[in-house]
Short mmCIF file of C-alpha atoms in Angstrom, two decimals:
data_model
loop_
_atom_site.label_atom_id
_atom_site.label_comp_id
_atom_site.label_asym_id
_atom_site.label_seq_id
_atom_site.Cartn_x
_atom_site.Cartn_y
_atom_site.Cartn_z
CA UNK A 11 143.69 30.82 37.62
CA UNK A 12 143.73 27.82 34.76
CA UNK A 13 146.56 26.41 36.57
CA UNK A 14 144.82 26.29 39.68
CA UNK A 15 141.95 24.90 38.02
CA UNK A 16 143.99 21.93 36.81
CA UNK A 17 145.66 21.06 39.78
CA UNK A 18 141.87 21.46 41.73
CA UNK A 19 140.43 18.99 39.29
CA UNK A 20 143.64 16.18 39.57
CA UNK A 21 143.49 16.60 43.67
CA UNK A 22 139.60 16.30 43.02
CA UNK A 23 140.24 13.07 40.79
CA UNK A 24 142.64 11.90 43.71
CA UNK A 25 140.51 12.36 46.31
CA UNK A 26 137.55 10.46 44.67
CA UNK A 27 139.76 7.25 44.12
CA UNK A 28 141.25 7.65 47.76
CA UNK A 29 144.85 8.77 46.13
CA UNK A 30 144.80 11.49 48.55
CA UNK A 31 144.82 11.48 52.31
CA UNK A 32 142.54 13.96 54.22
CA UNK A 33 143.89 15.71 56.77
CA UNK A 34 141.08 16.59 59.06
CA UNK A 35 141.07 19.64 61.33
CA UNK A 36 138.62 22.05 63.03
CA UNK A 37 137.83 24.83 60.56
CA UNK A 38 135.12 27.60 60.18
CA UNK A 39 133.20 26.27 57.15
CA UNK A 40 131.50 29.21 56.15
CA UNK A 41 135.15 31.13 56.01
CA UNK A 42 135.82 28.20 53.42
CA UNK A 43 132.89 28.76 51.44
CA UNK A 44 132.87 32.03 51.43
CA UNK A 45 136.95 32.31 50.34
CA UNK A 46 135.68 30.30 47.17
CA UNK A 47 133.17 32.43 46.09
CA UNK A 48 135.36 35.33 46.47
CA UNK A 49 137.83 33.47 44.48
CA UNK A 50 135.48 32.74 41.83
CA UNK A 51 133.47 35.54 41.69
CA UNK A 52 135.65 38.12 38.70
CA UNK A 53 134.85 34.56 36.33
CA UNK A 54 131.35 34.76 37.14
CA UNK A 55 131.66 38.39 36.53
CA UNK A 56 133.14 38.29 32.95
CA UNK A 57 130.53 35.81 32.36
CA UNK A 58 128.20 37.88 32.76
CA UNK A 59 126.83 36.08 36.07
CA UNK A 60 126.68 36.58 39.72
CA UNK A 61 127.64 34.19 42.59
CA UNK A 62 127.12 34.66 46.12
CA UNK A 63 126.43 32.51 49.26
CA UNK A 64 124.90 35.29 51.69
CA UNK A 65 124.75 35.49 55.10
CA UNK A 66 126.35 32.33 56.64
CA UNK A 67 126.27 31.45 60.23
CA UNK A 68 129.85 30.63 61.65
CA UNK A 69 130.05 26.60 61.35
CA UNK A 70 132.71 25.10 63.10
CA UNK A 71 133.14 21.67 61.55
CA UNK A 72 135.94 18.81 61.75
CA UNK A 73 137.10 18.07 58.13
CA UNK A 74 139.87 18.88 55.39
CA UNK A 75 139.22 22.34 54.29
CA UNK A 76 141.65 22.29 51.28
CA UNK A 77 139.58 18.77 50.62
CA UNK A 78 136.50 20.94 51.01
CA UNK A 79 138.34 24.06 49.06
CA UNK A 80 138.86 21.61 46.19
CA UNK A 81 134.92 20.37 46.01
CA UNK A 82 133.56 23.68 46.13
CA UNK A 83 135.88 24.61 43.29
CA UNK A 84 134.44 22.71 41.14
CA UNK A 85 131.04 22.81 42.15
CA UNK A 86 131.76 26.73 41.52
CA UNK A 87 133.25 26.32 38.59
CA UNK A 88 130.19 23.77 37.05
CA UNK A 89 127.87 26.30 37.76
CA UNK A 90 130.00 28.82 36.21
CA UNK A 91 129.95 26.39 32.76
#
């Protein structure tokens, strides 16, 4: 999990100074969104706290979801901090 953290936060950094290039598709953001919490949630666990994003109406959206993966990371993991 720390190793995916790290590479997360360098893509993050990349993406913020345009070192990365999106590649934008159609995706179902609230599949994203809710994949991350999922992924995140046995941290928030052993921290004692919960995480959860409800009920989420299907959102069909034109972006980069492993851009969008990588954001919501670290939002996530913030929060978890």
């Amino acid at each position: 999990w720390s190793e995916d953290l790290a590479e997360q936060f360098l893509t993050f950094a990349r993406l913020e100074t345009g070192q990365v290039k999106l590649s934008p598709a159609e995706c179902r953001l609230d599949e994203v969104i809710s994949e991350q919490v999922e992924l995140l949630r046995p941290q928030f666990r052993s921290a004692g706290g919960r995480v959860g994003c409800g009920e989420i109406s299907e959102m069909m959206v034109r972006t980069d979801p492993n851009a969008v993966r990588v954001i919501l990371s670290n939002l996530l993991v913030n929060a978890l901090k």
